[in-house]
Structures are given as structure tokens and as C-alpha cells.
Coordinates of C-alpha atoms in Angstrom, one line a residue:
X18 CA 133.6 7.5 68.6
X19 CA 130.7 4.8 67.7
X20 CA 127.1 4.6 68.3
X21 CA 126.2 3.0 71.9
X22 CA 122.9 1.0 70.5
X23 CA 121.3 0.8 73.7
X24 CA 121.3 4.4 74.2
X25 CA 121.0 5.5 70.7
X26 CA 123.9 7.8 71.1
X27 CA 127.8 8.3 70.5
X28 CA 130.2 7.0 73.0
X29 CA 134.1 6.7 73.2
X30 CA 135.5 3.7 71.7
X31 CA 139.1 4.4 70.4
X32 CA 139.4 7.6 72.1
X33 CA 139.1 7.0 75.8
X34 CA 136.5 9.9 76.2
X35 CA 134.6 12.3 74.9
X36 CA 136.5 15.0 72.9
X37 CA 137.1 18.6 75.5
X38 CA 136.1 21.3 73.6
X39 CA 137.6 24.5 73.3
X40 CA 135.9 27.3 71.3
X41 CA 138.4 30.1 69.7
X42 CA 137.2 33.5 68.2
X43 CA 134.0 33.0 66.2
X44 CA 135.5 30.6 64.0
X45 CA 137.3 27.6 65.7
X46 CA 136.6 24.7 67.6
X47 CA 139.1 22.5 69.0
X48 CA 138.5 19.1 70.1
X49 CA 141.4 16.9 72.4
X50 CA 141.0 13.6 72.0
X51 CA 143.4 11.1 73.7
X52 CA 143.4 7.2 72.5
X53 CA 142.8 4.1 74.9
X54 CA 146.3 3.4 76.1
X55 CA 145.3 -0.4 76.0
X56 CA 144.2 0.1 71.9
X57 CA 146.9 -2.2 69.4
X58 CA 146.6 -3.0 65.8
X59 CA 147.0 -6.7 65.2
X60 CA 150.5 -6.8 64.8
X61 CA 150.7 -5.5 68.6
X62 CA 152.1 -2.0 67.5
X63 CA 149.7 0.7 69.7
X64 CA 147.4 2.9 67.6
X65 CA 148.6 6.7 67.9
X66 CA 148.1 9.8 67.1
X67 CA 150.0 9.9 63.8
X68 CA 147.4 6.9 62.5
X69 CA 144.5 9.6 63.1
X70 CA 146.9 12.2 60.9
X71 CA 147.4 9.4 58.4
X72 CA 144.0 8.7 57.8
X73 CA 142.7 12.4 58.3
X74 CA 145.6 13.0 54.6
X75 CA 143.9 9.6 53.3
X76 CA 140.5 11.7 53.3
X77 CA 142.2 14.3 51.4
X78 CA 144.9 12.8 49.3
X79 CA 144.0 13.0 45.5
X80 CA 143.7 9.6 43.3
X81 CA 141.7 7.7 46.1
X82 CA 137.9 6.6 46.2
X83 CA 137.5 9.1 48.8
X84 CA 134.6 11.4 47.0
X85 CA 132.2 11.5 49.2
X86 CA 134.2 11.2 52.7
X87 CA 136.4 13.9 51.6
X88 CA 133.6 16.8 52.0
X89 CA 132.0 15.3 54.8
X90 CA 135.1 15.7 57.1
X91 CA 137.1 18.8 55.0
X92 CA 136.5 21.1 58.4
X93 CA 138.3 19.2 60.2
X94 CA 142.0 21.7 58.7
X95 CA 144.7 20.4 61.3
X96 CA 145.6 18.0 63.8
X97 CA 148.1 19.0 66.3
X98 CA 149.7 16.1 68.2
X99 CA 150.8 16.0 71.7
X100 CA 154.7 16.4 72.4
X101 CA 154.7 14.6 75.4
X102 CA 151.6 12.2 74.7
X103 CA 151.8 10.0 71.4
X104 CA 148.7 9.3 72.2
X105 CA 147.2 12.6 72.5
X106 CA 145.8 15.2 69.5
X107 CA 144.1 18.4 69.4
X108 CA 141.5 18.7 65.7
X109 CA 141.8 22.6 65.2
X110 CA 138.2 22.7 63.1
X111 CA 136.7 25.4 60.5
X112 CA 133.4 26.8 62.2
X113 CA 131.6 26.1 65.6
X114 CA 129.4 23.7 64.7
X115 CA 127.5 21.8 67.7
X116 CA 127.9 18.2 66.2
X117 CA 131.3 18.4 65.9
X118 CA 132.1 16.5 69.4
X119 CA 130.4 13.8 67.4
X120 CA 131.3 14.1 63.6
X121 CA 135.1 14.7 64.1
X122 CA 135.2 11.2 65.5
X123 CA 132.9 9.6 63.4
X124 CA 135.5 7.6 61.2
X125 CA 137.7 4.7 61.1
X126 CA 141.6 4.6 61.3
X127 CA 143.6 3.3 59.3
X128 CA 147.5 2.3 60.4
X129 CA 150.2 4.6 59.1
X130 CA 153.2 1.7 58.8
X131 CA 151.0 -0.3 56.5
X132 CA 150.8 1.7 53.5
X133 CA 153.4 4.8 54.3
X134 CA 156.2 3.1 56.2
X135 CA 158.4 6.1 55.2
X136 CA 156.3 8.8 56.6
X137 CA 156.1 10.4 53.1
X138 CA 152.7 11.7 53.7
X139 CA 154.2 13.8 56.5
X140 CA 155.5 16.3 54.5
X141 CA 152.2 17.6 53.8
X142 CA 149.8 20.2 55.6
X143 CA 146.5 18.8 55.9
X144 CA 144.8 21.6 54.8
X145 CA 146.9 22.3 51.5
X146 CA 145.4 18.7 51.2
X147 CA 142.1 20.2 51.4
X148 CA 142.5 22.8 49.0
X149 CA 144.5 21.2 46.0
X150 CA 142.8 22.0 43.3
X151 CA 142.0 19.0 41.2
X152 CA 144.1 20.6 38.3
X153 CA 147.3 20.4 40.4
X154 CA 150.3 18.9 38.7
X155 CA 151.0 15.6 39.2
X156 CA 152.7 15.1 42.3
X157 CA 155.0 11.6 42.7
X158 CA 154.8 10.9 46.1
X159 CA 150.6 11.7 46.7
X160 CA 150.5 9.1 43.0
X161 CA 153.0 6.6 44.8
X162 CA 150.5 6.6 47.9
X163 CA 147.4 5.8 45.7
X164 CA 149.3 3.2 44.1
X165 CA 150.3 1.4 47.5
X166 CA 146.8 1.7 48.7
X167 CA 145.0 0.3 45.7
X168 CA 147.5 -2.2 45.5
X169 CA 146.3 -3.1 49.0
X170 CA 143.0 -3.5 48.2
X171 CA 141.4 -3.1 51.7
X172 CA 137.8 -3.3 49.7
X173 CA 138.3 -6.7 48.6
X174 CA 141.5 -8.1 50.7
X175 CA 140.7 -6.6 54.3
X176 CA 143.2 -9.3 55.1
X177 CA 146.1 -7.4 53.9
X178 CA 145.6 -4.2 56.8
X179 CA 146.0 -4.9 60.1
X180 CA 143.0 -3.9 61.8
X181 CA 142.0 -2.7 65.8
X182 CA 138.5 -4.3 66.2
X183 CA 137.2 -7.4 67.9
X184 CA 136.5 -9.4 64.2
X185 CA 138.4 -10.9 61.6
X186 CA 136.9 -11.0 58.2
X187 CA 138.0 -15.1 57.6
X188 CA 135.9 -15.7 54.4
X189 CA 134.1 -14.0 52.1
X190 CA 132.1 -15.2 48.9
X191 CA 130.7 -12.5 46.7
X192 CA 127.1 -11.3 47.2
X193 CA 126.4 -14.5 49.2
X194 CA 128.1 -15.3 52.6
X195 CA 130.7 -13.3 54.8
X196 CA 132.3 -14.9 58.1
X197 CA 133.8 -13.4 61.3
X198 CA 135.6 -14.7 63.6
X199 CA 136.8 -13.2 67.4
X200 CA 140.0 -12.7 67.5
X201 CA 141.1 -14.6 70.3
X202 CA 142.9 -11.8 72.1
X203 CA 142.0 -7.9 72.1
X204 CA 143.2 -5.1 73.4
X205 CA 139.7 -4.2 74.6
X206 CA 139.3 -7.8 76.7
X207 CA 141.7 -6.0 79.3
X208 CA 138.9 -2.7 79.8
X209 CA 137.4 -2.7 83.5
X210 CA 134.5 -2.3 83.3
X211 CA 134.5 -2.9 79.5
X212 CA 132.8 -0.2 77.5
X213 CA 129.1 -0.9 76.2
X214 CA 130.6 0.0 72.5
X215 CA 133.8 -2.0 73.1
X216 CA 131.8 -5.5 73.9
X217 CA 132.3 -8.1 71.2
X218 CA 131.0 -11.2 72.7
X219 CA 129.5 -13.9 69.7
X220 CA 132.9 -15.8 68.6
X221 CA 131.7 -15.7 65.1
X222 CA 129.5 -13.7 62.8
X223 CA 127.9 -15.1 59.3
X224 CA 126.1 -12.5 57.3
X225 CA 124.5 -14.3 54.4
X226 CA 123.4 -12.3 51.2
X227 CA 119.9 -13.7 50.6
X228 CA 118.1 -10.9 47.8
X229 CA 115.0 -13.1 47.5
X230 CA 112.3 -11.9 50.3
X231 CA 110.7 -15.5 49.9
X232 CA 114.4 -17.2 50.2
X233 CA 115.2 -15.0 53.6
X234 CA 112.1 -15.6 55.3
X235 CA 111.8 -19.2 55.2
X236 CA 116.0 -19.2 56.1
X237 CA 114.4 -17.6 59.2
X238 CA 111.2 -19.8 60.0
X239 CA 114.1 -23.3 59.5
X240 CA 116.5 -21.6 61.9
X241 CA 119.2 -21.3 59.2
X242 CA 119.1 -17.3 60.0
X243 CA 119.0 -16.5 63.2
X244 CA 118.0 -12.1 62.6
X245 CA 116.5 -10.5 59.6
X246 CA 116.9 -6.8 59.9
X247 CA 115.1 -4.8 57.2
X248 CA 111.9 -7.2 56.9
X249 CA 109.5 -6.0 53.8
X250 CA 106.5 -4.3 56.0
X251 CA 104.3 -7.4 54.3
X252 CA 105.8 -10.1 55.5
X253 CA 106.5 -8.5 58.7
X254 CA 102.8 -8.1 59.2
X255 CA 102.8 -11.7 57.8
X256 CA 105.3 -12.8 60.3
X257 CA 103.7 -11.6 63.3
X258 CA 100.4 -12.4 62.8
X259 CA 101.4 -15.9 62.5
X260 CA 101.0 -17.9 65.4
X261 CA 103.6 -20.7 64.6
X262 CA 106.0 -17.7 63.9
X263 CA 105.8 -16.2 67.3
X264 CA 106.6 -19.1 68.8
X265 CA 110.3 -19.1 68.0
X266 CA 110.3 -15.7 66.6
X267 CA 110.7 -12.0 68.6
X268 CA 109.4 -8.6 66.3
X269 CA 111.0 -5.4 67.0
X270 CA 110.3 -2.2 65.1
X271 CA 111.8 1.2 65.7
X272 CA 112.1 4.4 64.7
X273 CA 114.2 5.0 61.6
X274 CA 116.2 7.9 60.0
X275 CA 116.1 6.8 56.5
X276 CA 113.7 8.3 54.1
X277 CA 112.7 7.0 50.9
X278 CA 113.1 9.4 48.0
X279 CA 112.5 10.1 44.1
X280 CA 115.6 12.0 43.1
X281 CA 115.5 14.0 39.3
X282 CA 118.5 14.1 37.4
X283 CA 118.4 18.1 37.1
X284 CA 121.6 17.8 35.0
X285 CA 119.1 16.3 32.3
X286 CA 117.2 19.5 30.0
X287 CA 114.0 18.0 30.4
X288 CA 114.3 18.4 34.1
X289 CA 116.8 21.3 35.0
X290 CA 113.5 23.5 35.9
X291 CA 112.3 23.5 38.8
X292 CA 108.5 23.8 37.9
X293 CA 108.8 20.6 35.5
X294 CA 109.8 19.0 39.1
X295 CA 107.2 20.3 41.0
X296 CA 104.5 19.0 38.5
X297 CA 105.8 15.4 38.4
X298 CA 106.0 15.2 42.3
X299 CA 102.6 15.8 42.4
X300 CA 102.2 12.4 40.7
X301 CA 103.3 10.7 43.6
X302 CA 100.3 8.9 45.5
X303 CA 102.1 9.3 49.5
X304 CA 99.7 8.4 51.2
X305 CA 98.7 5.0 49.2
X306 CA 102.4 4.2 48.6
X307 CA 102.6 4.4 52.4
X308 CA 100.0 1.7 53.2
X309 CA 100.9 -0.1 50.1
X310 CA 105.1 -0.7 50.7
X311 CA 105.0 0.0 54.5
X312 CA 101.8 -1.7 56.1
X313 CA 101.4 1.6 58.3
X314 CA 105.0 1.2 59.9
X315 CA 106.4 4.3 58.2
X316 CA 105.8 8.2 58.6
X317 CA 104.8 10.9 56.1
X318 CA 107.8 13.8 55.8
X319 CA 107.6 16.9 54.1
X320 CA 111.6 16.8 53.5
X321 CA 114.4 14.4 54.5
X322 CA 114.4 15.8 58.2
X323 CA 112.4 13.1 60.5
X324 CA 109.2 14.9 62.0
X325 CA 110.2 12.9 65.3
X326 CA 113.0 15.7 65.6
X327 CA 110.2 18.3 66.1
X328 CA 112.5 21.3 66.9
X329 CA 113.8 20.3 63.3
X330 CA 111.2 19.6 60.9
X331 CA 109.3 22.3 58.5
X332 CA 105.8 21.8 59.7
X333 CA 104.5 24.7 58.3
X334 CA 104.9 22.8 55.0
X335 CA 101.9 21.2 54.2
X336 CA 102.5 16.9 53.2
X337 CA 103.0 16.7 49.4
X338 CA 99.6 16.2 47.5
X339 CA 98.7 13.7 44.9
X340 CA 97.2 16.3 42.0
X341 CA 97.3 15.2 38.8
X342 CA 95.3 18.1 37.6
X343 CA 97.7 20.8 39.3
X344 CA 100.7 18.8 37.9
X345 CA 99.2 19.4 34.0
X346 CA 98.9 23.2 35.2
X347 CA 102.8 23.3 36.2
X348 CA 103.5 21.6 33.1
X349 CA 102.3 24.0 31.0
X350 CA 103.6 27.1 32.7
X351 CA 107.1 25.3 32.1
X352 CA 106.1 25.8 28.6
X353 CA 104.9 22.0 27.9
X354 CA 102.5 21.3 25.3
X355 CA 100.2 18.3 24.6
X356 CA 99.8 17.9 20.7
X357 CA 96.3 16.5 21.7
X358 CA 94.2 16.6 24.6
X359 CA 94.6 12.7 25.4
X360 CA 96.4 10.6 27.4
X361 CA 98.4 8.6 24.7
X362 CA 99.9 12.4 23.0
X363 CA 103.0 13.2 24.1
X364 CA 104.2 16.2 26.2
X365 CA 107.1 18.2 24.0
X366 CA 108.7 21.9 24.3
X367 CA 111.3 23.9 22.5
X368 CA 114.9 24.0 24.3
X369 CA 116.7 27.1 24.9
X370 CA 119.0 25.8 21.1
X371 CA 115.7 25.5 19.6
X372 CA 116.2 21.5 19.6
X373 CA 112.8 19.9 20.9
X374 CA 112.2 18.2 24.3
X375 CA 109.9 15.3 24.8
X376 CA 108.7 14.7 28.2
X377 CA 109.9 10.5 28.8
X378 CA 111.4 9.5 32.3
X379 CA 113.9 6.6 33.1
X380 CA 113.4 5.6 36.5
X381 CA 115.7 3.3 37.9
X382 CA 115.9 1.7 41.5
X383 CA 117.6 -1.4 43.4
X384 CA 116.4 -4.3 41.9
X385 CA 114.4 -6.9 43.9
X386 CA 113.6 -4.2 46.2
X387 CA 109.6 -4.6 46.3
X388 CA 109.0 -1.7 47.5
X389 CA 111.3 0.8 45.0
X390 CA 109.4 -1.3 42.3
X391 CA 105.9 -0.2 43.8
X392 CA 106.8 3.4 43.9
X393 CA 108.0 2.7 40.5
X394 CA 104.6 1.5 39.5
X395 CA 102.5 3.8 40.7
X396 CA 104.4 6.9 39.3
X397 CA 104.2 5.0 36.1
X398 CA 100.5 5.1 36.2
X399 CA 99.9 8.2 36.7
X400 CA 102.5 9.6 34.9
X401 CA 100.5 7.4 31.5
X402 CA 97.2 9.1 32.7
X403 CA 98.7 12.4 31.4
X404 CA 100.6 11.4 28.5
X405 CA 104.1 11.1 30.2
X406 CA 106.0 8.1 29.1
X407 CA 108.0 6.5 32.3
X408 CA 110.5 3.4 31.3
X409 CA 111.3 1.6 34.9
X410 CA 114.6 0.1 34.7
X411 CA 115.4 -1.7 37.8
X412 CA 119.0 -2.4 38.6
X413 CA 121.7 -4.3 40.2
X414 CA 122.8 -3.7 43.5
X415 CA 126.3 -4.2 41.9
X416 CA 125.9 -1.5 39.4
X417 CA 123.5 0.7 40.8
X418 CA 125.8 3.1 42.5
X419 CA 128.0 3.8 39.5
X420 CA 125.2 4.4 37.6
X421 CA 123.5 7.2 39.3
X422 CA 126.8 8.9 39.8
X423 CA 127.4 8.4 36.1
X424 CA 123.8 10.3 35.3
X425 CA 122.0 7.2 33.4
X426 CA 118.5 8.2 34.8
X427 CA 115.6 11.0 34.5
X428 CA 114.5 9.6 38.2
X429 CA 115.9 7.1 40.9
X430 CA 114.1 6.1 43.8
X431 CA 116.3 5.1 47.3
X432 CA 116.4 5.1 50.6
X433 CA 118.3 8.6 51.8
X434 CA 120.4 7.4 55.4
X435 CA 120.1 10.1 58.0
X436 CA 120.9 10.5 61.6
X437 CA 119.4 12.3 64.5
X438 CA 122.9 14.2 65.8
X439 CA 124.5 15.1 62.6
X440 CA 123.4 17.1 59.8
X441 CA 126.1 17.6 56.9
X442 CA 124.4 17.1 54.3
X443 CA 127.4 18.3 52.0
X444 CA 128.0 15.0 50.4
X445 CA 124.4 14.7 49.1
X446 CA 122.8 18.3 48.3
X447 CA 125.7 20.5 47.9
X448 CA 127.2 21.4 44.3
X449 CA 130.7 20.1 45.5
X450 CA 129.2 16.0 46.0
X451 CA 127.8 16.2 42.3
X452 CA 128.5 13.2 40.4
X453 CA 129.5 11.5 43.8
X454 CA 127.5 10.7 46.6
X455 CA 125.2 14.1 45.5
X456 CA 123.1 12.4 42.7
X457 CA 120.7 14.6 41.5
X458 CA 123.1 17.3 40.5
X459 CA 121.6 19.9 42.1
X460 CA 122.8 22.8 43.4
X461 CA 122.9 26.9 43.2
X462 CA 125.3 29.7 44.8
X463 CA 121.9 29.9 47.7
X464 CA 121.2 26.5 48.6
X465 CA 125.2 25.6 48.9
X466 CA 125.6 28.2 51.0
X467 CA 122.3 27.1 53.4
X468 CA 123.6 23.4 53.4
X469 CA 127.3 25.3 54.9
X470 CA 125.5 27.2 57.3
X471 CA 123.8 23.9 58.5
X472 CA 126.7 22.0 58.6
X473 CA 128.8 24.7 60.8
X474 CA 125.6 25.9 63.3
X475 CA 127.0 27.2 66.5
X476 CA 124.0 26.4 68.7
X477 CA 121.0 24.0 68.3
X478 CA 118.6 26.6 67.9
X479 CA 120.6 28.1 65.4
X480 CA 120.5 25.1 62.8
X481 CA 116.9 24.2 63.6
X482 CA 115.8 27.5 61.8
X483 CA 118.6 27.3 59.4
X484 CA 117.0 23.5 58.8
X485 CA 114.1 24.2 58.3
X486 CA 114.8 27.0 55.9
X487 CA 116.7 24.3 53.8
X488 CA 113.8 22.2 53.8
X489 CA 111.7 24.7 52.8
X490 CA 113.9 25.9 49.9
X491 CA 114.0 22.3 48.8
X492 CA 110.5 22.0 48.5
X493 CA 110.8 25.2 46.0
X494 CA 113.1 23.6 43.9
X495 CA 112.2 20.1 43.9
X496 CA 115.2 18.0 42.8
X497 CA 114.0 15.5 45.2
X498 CA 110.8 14.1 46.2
X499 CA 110.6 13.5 50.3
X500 CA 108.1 10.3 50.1
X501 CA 108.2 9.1 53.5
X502 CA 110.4 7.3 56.5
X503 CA 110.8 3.6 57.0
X504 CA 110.7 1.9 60.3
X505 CA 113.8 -0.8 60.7
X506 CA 111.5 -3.9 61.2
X507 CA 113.6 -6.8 62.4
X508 CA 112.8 -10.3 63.4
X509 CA 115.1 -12.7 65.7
X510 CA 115.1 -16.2 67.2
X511 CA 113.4 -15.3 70.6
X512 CA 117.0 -16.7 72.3
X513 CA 118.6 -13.7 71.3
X514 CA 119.7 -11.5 73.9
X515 CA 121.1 -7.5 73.6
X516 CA 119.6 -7.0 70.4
X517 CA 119.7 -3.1 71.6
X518 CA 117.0 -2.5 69.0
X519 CA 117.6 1.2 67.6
X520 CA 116.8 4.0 64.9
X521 CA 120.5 4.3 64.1
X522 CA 121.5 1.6 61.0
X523 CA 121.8 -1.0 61.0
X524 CA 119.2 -0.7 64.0
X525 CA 120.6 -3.4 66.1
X526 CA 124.3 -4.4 67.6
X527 CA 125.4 -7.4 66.2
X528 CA 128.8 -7.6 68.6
X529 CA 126.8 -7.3 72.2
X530 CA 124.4 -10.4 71.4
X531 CA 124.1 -13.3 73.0
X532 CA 122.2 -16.2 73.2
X533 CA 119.6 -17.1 76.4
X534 CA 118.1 -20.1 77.7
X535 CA 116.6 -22.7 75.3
X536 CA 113.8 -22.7 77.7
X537 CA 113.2 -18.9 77.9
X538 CA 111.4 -17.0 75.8
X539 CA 111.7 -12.9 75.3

């Protein structure tokens, strides 16, 4: 399955249609999927059934970075292949969940022969996979697997996998430039009519790496960059406004699905109640961080569920305020004390071992990221006003990550990705993604159990109350601050043709463009 830009929702790519769905008991869905007959991996060898099992294991198989895919897909418990049809595979998945038909198909294969030529992974059931504990005894042939496969690389030598899409990755300079090339036969090119999600029609794509603002805006006024997707709301306006600009330029904005967020690190003592969070979010000024970093092209939220998804979003929650005051209130019912009544005396209390806590925040964000750094700044300020001591430590892209996972903060701020048709949020707020793709390491036996219900709703109108419950019980316990969503602001040479703006990332499809008329202008 992949996203169809142009209509902003999923479409069959590999699989030659959407999933049939078959409901069993109260606790099974299964979804048949067949694969395009035409679909080869570069080596000409078709792409089969036993490649979706392969990859389904990968997900699962121990000693692989595959933290945070691995709970995103563990209800899908079994494929059964097709006897007669290679081609041809029933997912038997845990729960009824309405998204399903989208998420179970929501992943890239990879080809069995090139990393388990032997079949070795065969052997095993793909739920046991899912349940091996992580204390399991070493096994030989799961340790030979990870071996082979980091040995492979595919992160760093794509080269070495045969793939099934359009592009070949044909250079590749770190954090600055990557190049690909059509290949110059697909299996696709032989589609009539050829699927929208299937065309592939620039020869060759250059994505340069260009962290500078500055730097990526005048590479797009000289024509050395021909689209800029995620332009700063400033120069955007800037852009625009610009006469000159908008003669060679086009400006698209659209709704987007990613909200920016303060995350605590409730692992840290300081911050592991909930009323310590719910007095430092009130330091965050929304509504001036909004104008400030977005140039009114964002959207309030009071959680990370759009409020453009109406049937979804907890209006009865009133926007976050900016209160200072009630902030020094919620302080001191978590049992914080100011030595002195001034801004400059630090906030302390005694720990449950008798060891003293002092109130000081680390907050780190992407580096070069403008507007991270202006959230940063104003949290600062406010935090000083009451005594609270707030260190910003911007940081590598590189590094970033690793960081977070590793629990080096008091507070990060990010962009959360969402999307409007699936809402596992397992990976991120559930007590199983901690110290993976779930940074602020919250979690309790109550919200893990909401975030399961979401993630296996039966009916729409199930999940939208069982949403907006979640939202609601995360405003209670604060690990994360909801700030507010971005619009994807992009900007293009006016020739370009098929953009297919849209709200899902990267907000545009860079395989259907082409280029128009010298002459004509959009």
C-alpha cells in the first residue's frame, strides 16, 4: 500500500488491490492481499509471498534495529500463503481494528534470497517471534540472521539489496547530496493504465542537504534547487511577498499532521509527577510561539490529534494557558519550595530517599532548527521569571535521536509525525516503545491499556471516543506538551508540474513531477 498524494489517501502499489477483509469472532481480521504479477526485484526474480513473510520475521527477529517497527506491526500474528498462488497471502491479525486495511500494508519488503538464501528463517512461527521474551537464550540461527543483515548494511550500502522501486540510490555524500537515477526498465512501465502511486517519471532525483535557512533559500531564488519543502513560516511570508520571487516561484501550503511538542523525561525525579508537569507547561506562551515560529500558518491543538479531524479531537479541553502564577501554585502543591521569594532563589524539595531535588531543566532540540530554538527561548524566560534554571542544549541532527532514547534531557522539543487514517500510537506513548521511539518514558497499567484500545477499535465511532479519552487523560498527566500543528509550506520553480501538494509527509510526490512549458507559468 502507499499514499496516492493527489488524493491524500492509501492506494495499492505492490499488492494489486486493496486487501478483502474478512472479520472472525470478535477478535480476528483477515486481510488477502495478492501481489502485481508484473512486480520483480532487480535481479528479475518476481516478489512473492514468502518476501512479505520474510520481512513480517525481520520485524520481529531479535538483534536488529527494529525497536520501534516491531510494536507498530506485532498484530499482525500470521501470514498464511496461498498453495496454489505464490503470489497470494492471507494476514490473520489480533483485534478488529478499522485501519487495518491500511496499516497491515503500510511497510516495505525486503527480498528473502538476499539475506536468508537457506530459508532458515522458515522454521519459525511468526508469532513465537512476537513473543520471545528478550531473556531468551541465545539462539544461532535468529544471531546468524542479524549478522548477515548488518553485514549488509542496507542503511548505508542500499546498493548491496536488490530493490522493487523505480529509483536507484547512485551516489550518496553524507549530510550533503543524494542522487537517483530511473532505472531504465521496471516492472511497473508495463501497468495499463499505470497506477497514480506506481508513476515514476523524472529520470533522476538530487536531494541536497542544505541545514542553513539562508543557504537553501538563495539555492532556490539562483535555480540551483528547484522545491523546498518545509520553508521556515518567515521566509515563506518573505518569499511570497516578494515580487521578483513570484515570478519564477509557485507557494503551496497545506494542511499538516505533525505537531510540535515539549516532551519531559518522566524517567528523571524531578519530573516523574505529574503536577511538576502540569506547572511547567503552563510556562509555555502558545499563542505568541504560534505567531512568532509559524507566521499564522499553524493551528492551536489541545493534544497531538489535529482538530481538522473534528470527530477526533477533545474539544471540550480548553487550549493550554500561559499562567505563570497558576504554574508557582502547582509547584508548591508538588511540594516545591522557593528559599526566597525572588526570581534568582532556586526551587528545591526533599526526594522520597531524603536526597534533595533542585528544580534545573535541560532542554535540547535539533539544532539549526529556528523554530525549536524559539520555543526554547521563550520557555527559558519564563521559566528565569520564577526562579527555574533552563540550560538549552541544541543538538545534532546526527546525534539527536540516540540521545533522547538514551535519556540525556529534562525536556526536548520536536515535531511529533501523525497521520489522518492510522492511530497506533504504541511506538511513542506506550510503556513497551520506552527508550525507543517512546521518549518521554511515560507510561502506567491505564494509559497502556487506552493507547491498545485505540490501536485495535472495531468501528470509527468507537476510537473517536476512545481518542479523545486518551487525549484527555494525557492532558492529566502531562509528559508532553501539545504546542501546536505546522502547515508543510513548500516553494517550487513555477515549471513544476504534479506537485500533488498534501498533508501527508513529505507533503508532496517527488516521483509523478514533471516539468511544463518554459513559457507557462502555474
Amino acid at each position: 500500500m502507499q499514499v496516492d498524494y493527489a488524493k491524500s489517501s492509501y492506494s495499492p502499489g505492490l499488492a494489486d488491490s486493496l486487501p478483502r477483509i474478512r472479520l472472525v469472532g470478535d477478535s480476528l481480521t483477515l486481510l488477502t492481499y495478492r501481489l502485481r504479477k508484473a512486480a520483480t526485484w532487480d535481479n528479475g526474480q518476481p516478489v512473492l509471498a514468502t518476501d512479505v513473510a520474510f520481512t513480517l520475521k525481520l520485524m520481529q527477529a531479535p538483534g536488529l534495529p527494529n525497536e520501534s517497527i516491531r510494536t507498530q506491526y506485532n498484530f499482525i500474528r500470521e501470514l498464511r500463503a496461498d498453495p496454489n498462488d505464490a503470489r497470494r497471502f492471507t494476514l490473520v491479525c489480533q483485534g478488529q481494528a478499522s485501519d487495518f486495511a491500511h496499516t497491515s500494508g503500510d511497510f516495505f519488503i525486503l527480498p528473502e534470497a538476499a539475506l536468508d538464501a537457506r530459508g532458515t528463517l522458515r522454521r519459525y512461527r511468526l508469532a513465537d517471534l512476537i513473543g520471545r521474551s528478550a531473556s531468551a537464550a541465545p539462539d544461532t540461527v535468529l544471531a546468524a540472521l542479524a549478522r548477515r543483515y548488518a553485514a549488509a548494511a542496507p542503511g548505508r550500502r542500499p546498493e548491496r539489496l536488490p530493490g522493487c522501486g523505480p529509483y536507484r540510490l547512485v551516489s550518496w555524500e553524507k549530510d550533503h547530496h543524494l542522487r537517483f537515477q530511473r532505472k531504465p526498465q521496471w516492472w511497473a512501465d508495463s501497468l495499463k493504465p499505470l497506477p497514480a502511486v506506481l508513476q515514476a517519471r523524472p529520470s533522476q532525483i538530487d536531494f541536497l542537504i542544505i541545514p542553513n535557512e539562508a543557504s537553501a533559500v538563495l539555492a532556490l531564488r539562483r535555480g540551483d534547487v528547484d522545491l523546498y519543502p518545509d520553508v521556515p513560516a518567515r521566509e515563506f511570508n518573505r518569499l511570497r511577498q516578494s515580487d521578483k520571487a513570484r515570478q519564477t516561484l509557485a507557494f503551496y501550503t497545506t494542511l499538516s499532521h505533525n505537531v510540535v511538542t515539549a516532551g519531559f523525561n518522566t524517567r528523571r525525579p524531578a519530573l516523574a509527577d505529574r503536577r511538576t508537569r502540569q506547572a511547567l507547561a503552563l510556562l509555555f506562551d502558545v499563542p505568541s510561539l504560534l505567531a512568532a515560529t509559524q507566521q499564522g500558518l499553524g493551528q492551536r491543538t489541545v493534544g497531538i490529534i489535529s482538530p481538522n479531524t473534528r470527530c477526533n479531537y477533545a474539544d471540550s479541553l480548553p487550549p493550554l494557558a500561559f499562567a505563570p502564577g497558576r504554574a508557582v501554585a502547582l509547584l508548591q502543591q508538588a511540594g516545591w519550595r522557593q528559599k526566597a521569594a525572588t526570581p534568582t532563589a532556586r526551587w528545591t524539595r526533599q526526594g522520597p530517599s531524603g536526597t534533595v531535588q533542585q528544580l534545573a531543566l535541560q532542554v535540547r532540540y535539533r539544532a539549526e532548527e529556528t523554530a525549536f530554538e524559539t520555543i526554547g527561548l521563550q520557555f527559558r524566560a519564563a521559566a528565569a521569571q520564577l526562579g527555574i534554571a533552563v540550560e538549552l542544549r541544541p543538538t545534532e541532527a546526527s546525534s539527536l535521536k540516540a540521545t533522547l532514547q538514551q535519556g540525556d534531557f529534562d525536556l526536548y522539543i520536536k515535531a511529533v509525525q501523525g497521520n489522518p487514517y492510522i492511530f497506533n500510537f504504541t511506538s511513542i506513548l506506550h510503556s513497551q516503545g520506552v527508550g525507543e521511539a517512546n521518549l518521554t518514558g511515560f507510561g502506567t497499567p491505564a494509559s497502556d491499556r487506552l493507547v491498545e484500545a485505540v490501536a485495535l477499535a472495531y468501528s470509527p465511532t468507537v476510537r473517536s471516543r476512545l481518542l479523545r479519552k486518551l487525549q484527555v487523560l494525557m492532558r492529566e498527566e502531562m509528559p508532553m506538551v501539545p504546542l501546536f500543528f505546522e502547515n508543510n509550506r513548500i516553494v517550487a520553480n513555477r515549471r513544476l508540474r504534479n506537485l500533488c501538494p498534501s498533508s501527508m509527509r513529505p507533503g508532496y510526490a517527488a516521483a509523478a513531477i514533471t516539468w511544463g512549458p518554459q513559457a507557462t507559468l502555474q
